[in-house]
Amino acid sequence: MPASTVRSSPDRIELMGVAVAKPTTDYVKAPPAIKLSEASDIVGSAPRVAEHLTYERILAASTEPQNWLTYYGTYNGQRYSALEQITTENVRGLRPAWVFQCGSYGLHAGSSTYAFEAAPLIVGGVMYLSGWDGWVWALDAKTGQCLWQYNHAIPFDVSLCCGNVNRGVAVAKGKVFVVTLNAHVVALDAATGEMVWDVTNGDVRAAESATVAPLVVKNLVIVGSSGGEFGVRGHLDAFDIDTGKRVWRTYTIPKPGEPGSQTWPSYSPAWARGGGNTWITGTYDPELNLLYWGTGNPAPDFDGEIRQGDNLYTDSVIAVDVDSGQIRWHYQFTPHDLWDYDSNMEMILFEQDGRKLLAHFDKNGYFFVLDPTNGALVRVTPFADRITWGEISPTGAVTPLVYPDKEGEEVHFWPGPAGGKEWCHAAYSPRTNMFYVPTQDVGACVTRRRREFQESIPYWGASVTVDSADAVGQVKAFHAATGEEAWRWNWHLPISASVLATAGDLVFCGTPSGEFNAFDARTGKLLWQFQTGSGHHSSPTTYRIDGQQYIAVPVGWGGWIEGYAPGMAGGPHGDALFAFALPG
Amino acid sequence: MTSDAAARSAALSELGLDRQNKAALGRLLASGNIGQATEEPGGRMKAEVRIPLDELVWDPATLILPHGGDVDIVLYNDDSNTHCALLPSNGEGRWIWLPIHSRGEVSINLDGPGCYWYSSPIGNDEGRGLLGAIVVLGEVPPDARLDRPEQPRPD
């Protein structure tokens, strides 16, 4: 029928030349809204294995190596496991037992650079794991079955320097603790994934964020802050794990009149924008009752003229009384930093000849050993191959040599802003008395470019181009007694993933190109390698279930690639967790 | 080059980028309307969002909330095709199927300032226009702000 001949009426309309019934204004009722996981195979609950996870058990975590109860495995930060089923003799038989994947939904912050950076925790056969963009999962650690998932809604416009990442959770007393990119601290029911409490711990309007894995000590959950590239004021906070009530906050940049304030200009608000964030988990000595927490770069990163002085407590380790939050002592690794040399990275507690010691591999390329009772320097030696920014004498005297000084004048130095070692962690084996360190040999060109401070806008004070060529990496072993290099494994790309050491005399570490490797801890010989399909920028852990040892490693290349491996900016992305085990 | 929102809207219309398969394949993202949620006594918020006929766009495409918190959203699919909605919420995103000419209800919780996305994650609804924003205004609680003097923000 020609359209022109269709006769309209109150209850009919013309559509493609045909008169059809006009849609009623009575809407069909849509099915009820559901949580996304209800349309999945996710179980919805986990065994109540975390209810009896107490501070005392975490304190003695080394006595239950079948679990990985806290971020570093134990409070001392050694990333060492006494599990010995997988050995130098049989590691060549290691194969994937299962793989967990989530994938990326919709639009989110850093959607092209998100990374899987977590350290999986294992409690009684359940793996607790965090991902990018507010994801938390409980998995059956034997099968990979997702038991529950939680997702915190994160604004896609949060200010992030270094990608959409999260480094892990803490678990205790039936709860899972995680921070979010919009600077919340959240406690979840470990059996259901339901939120128990939620505290806002930072100001996203000021570019504060949070990426750190929380640390449970006593009845406190301790979290650090992020945002140093945006001129925030760093802080460390402790919350009651039952209620979420803040117990203490310690700022890492003193206000005028407070101890350390003399290291900031008295004539400007530089201290208020001073950085010094606490974005990597600290270690803890229960006998001394001290936390050892690293602090980040001062802000602006490269323009020191407007923040003259040493800029305490940036680029330092602060020894913090866990009950009060008071800083008992500090050691600053790079006074008046002009190279973006954060010192957040692990503070490994170990002993030599009965003496307590603290080991730290700094971005500035030097390996420091301190006395953890008072912060006194015991030894400092270089661990990076090329160090041109300056020199540190055996007594700890720092002499800057190359730095962005004059506006518009480019300088080049090693290590670049990602450091001789990034945040990714070293490990220590008491069996070999060696440290195992992921290293980066990458330089950078930096030109000072002053800018005015504005909240939420990057505050670097320079133009930065990190070398994409002539950039390599290693896994290096150092004798703990002397600081001398024992062996190294060379790779054609910077190594920016954490190391795991085991009593099987193995060292595990991944590469930006996707290989996951096992080395002989005593010789450095590569014994096993598996291509996981995407680069490594996470912290592998190990555990045992029903007599079977597993090695778990999150894989997903991303984060601050332009800082630590710009030559791999086009590397394949991913977001999988591999669990490896021996056959049978 | 356009110089203000009215000129931008006119240019999109003139170029045919505010419709499906006119100047290009789909509708240009973020070219839809802006709407605001209303606030109930006690702070809970309410909003309505529609999918108009043949436009593949949320209306409003950008929903403004005056602050973080709970919001009840009524969704209408006025289109002659089936869609769905995935909305952000603390805990987990909420997903609802939206048959042709249907009405659905969903409640979500967003806890702080910033831009969040919502979409219809079937087919390529997201790429063709059904990708919207929920914008939460306001500040974080006073006790979450840094202890420092007021600092400048971008003009």
mmCIF file of C-alpha atoms in Angstrom, chain A residues 288-411:
data_model
loop_
_atom_site.group_PDB
_atom_site.id
_atom_site.type_symbol
_atom_site.label_atom_id
_atom_site.label_comp_id
_atom_site.label_asym_id
_atom_site.label_seq_id
_atom_site.Cartn_x
_atom_site.Cartn_y
_atom_site.Cartn_z
ATOM 1 C CA LEU A 288 61.273 -2.940 68.598
ATOM 2 C CA ASN A 289 57.579 -2.208 67.934
ATOM 3 C CA LEU A 290 58.654 -0.217 64.898
ATOM 4 C CA LEU A 291 57.319 0.036 61.381
ATOM 5 C CA TYR A 292 59.885 0.749 58.662
ATOM 6 C CA TRP A 293 58.103 2.676 55.949
ATOM 7 C CA GLY A 294 59.675 4.211 52.863
ATOM 8 C CA THR A 295 58.699 7.655 51.622
ATOM 9 C CA GLY A 296 58.503 9.047 48.123
ATOM 10 C CA ASN A 297 59.980 11.907 46.159
ATOM 11 C CA PRO A 298 59.596 15.555 47.089
ATOM 12 C CA ALA A 299 57.356 17.692 44.894
ATOM 13 C CA PRO A 300 57.960 19.166 42.455
ATOM 14 C CA ASP A 301 60.079 16.205 41.447
ATOM 15 C CA PHE A 302 62.852 17.964 39.567
ATOM 16 C CA ASP A 303 62.674 21.653 40.485
ATOM 17 C CA GLY A 304 64.637 21.941 43.697
ATOM 18 C CA GLU A 305 65.148 25.676 43.665
ATOM 19 C CA ILE A 306 61.692 26.335 45.079
ATOM 20 C CA ARG A 307 62.100 23.807 47.918
ATOM 21 C CA GLN A 308 65.635 24.491 49.106
ATOM 22 C CA GLY A 309 66.858 22.255 51.913
ATOM 23 C CA ASP A 310 66.984 18.523 52.517
ATOM 24 C CA ASN A 311 63.169 18.225 52.345
ATOM 25 C CA LEU A 312 62.539 15.780 55.167
ATOM 26 C CA TYR A 313 61.077 13.187 55.324
ATOM 27 C CA THR A 314 61.080 12.628 51.569
ATOM 28 C CA ASP A 315 63.185 9.787 50.076
ATOM 29 C CA SER A 316 63.625 8.332 53.541
ATOM 30 C CA VAL A 317 62.849 5.390 55.719
ATOM 31 C CA ILE A 318 60.886 6.451 58.769
ATOM 32 C CA ALA A 319 60.831 4.197 61.821
ATOM 33 C CA VAL A 320 57.328 4.615 63.223
ATOM 34 C CA ASP A 321 56.036 3.511 66.613
ATOM 35 C CA VAL A 322 53.113 1.330 65.577
ATOM 36 C CA ASP A 323 51.000 2.260 68.600
ATOM 37 C CA SER A 324 51.343 6.023 68.396
ATOM 38 C CA GLY A 325 52.423 6.754 64.835
ATOM 39 C CA GLN A 326 55.363 8.790 66.125
ATOM 40 C CA ILE A 327 58.516 8.882 64.021
ATOM 41 C CA ARG A 328 61.350 7.495 66.198
ATOM 42 C CA TRP A 329 64.151 7.955 63.686
ATOM 43 C CA HIS A 330 64.674 8.455 59.986
ATOM 44 C CA TYR A 331 67.368 7.990 57.385
ATOM 45 C CA GLN A 332 67.229 10.011 54.184
ATOM 46 C CA PHE A 333 68.712 8.208 51.183
ATOM 47 C CA THR A 334 68.631 11.147 48.735
ATOM 48 C CA PRO A 335 68.564 14.527 50.472
ATOM 49 C CA HIS A 336 67.081 17.317 48.340
ATOM 50 C CA ASP A 337 66.157 14.899 45.558
ATOM 51 C CA LEU A 338 66.325 16.288 42.008
ATOM 52 C CA TRP A 339 65.940 12.950 40.165
ATOM 53 C CA ASP A 340 62.590 11.518 41.382
ATOM 54 C CA TYR A 341 64.349 8.911 43.519
ATOM 55 C CA ASP A 342 61.538 7.691 45.765
ATOM 56 C CA SER A 343 62.656 5.458 48.627
ATOM 57 C CA ASN A 344 59.372 3.614 49.083
ATOM 58 C CA MET A 345 60.812 0.259 48.226
ATOM 59 C CA GLU A 346 61.026 -2.563 50.753
ATOM 60 C CA MET A 347 63.024 -2.299 53.960
ATOM 61 C CA ILE A 348 64.113 -5.908 54.438
ATOM 62 C CA LEU A 349 64.852 -6.929 58.034
ATOM 63 C CA PHE A 350 67.511 -9.618 58.446
ATOM 64 C CA GLU A 351 70.260 -10.663 60.821
ATOM 65 C CA GLN A 352 73.996 -11.162 60.492
ATOM 66 C CA ASP A 353 75.948 -12.714 63.340
ATOM 67 C CA GLY A 354 73.032 -12.066 65.684
ATOM 68 C CA ARG A 355 72.770 -8.379 64.800
ATOM 69 C CA LYS A 356 69.525 -6.906 63.523
ATOM 70 C CA LEU A 357 69.939 -5.145 60.180
ATOM 71 C CA LEU A 358 67.781 -3.384 57.606
ATOM 72 C CA ALA A 359 68.502 -3.655 53.870
ATOM 73 C CA HIS A 360 67.206 -1.243 51.249
ATOM 74 C CA PHE A 361 67.896 -1.049 47.509
ATOM 75 C CA ASP A 362 67.149 2.540 46.554
ATOM 76 C CA LYS A 363 66.123 4.066 43.252
ATOM 77 C CA ASN A 364 69.355 6.072 43.418
ATOM 78 C CA GLY A 365 71.286 2.881 42.641
ATOM 79 C CA TYR A 366 72.781 2.274 46.094
ATOM 80 C CA PHE A 367 72.310 -0.643 48.474
ATOM 81 C CA PHE A 368 71.973 0.586 52.058
ATOM 82 C CA VAL A 369 72.319 -1.452 55.239
ATOM 83 C CA LEU A 370 71.110 0.306 58.387
ATOM 84 C CA ASP A 371 70.860 -0.455 62.070
ATOM 85 C CA PRO A 372 67.084 -0.780 62.582
ATOM 86 C CA THR A 373 67.339 0.194 66.236
ATOM 87 C CA ASN A 374 68.551 3.723 65.523
ATOM 88 C CA GLY A 375 68.915 4.280 61.774
ATOM 89 C CA ALA A 376 72.706 4.371 61.777
ATOM 90 C CA LEU A 377 74.333 3.597 58.450
ATOM 91 C CA VAL A 378 76.169 0.276 58.511
ATOM 92 C CA ARG A 379 77.171 0.037 54.857
ATOM 93 C CA VAL A 380 76.342 1.581 51.487
ATOM 94 C CA THR A 381 77.451 0.141 48.155
ATOM 95 C CA PRO A 382 76.312 0.654 44.554
ATOM 96 C CA PHE A 383 74.109 -2.040 43.050
ATOM 97 C CA ALA A 384 73.152 -0.382 39.746
ATOM 98 C CA ASP A 385 75.469 -0.573 36.755
ATOM 99 C CA ARG A 386 75.432 3.030 35.607
ATOM 100 C CA ILE A 387 75.183 5.777 38.215
ATOM 101 C CA THR A 388 75.926 9.288 36.984
ATOM 102 C CA TRP A 389 73.536 11.506 38.968
ATOM 103 C CA GLY A 390 75.957 11.677 41.869
ATOM 104 C CA GLU A 391 77.993 9.694 44.360
ATOM 105 C CA ILE A 392 77.424 8.372 47.834
ATOM 106 C CA SER A 393 80.558 7.756 49.852
ATOM 107 C CA PRO A 394 81.030 4.729 52.132
ATOM 108 C CA THR A 395 80.129 7.013 55.025
ATOM 109 C CA GLY A 396 76.899 8.079 53.351
ATOM 110 C CA ALA A 397 77.950 11.522 52.134
ATOM 111 C CA VAL A 398 75.936 12.458 49.061
ATOM 112 C CA THR A 399 77.517 14.455 46.224
ATOM 113 C CA PRO A 400 75.137 15.470 43.390
ATOM 114 C CA LEU A 401 76.876 15.628 40.022
ATOM 115 C CA VAL A 402 74.265 15.846 37.267
ATOM 116 C CA TYR A 403 70.847 17.362 37.822
ATOM 117 C CA PRO A 404 68.318 19.692 36.211
ATOM 118 C CA ASP A 405 69.521 23.058 37.400
ATOM 119 C CA LYS A 406 69.016 25.686 34.747
ATOM 120 C CA GLU A 407 65.617 26.350 33.214
ATOM 121 C CA GLY A 408 65.353 24.852 29.739
ATOM 122 C CA GLU A 409 68.748 23.126 29.836
ATOM 123 C CA GLU A 410 68.594 19.382 29.268
ATOM 124 C CA VAL A 411 70.653 16.954 31.322
#
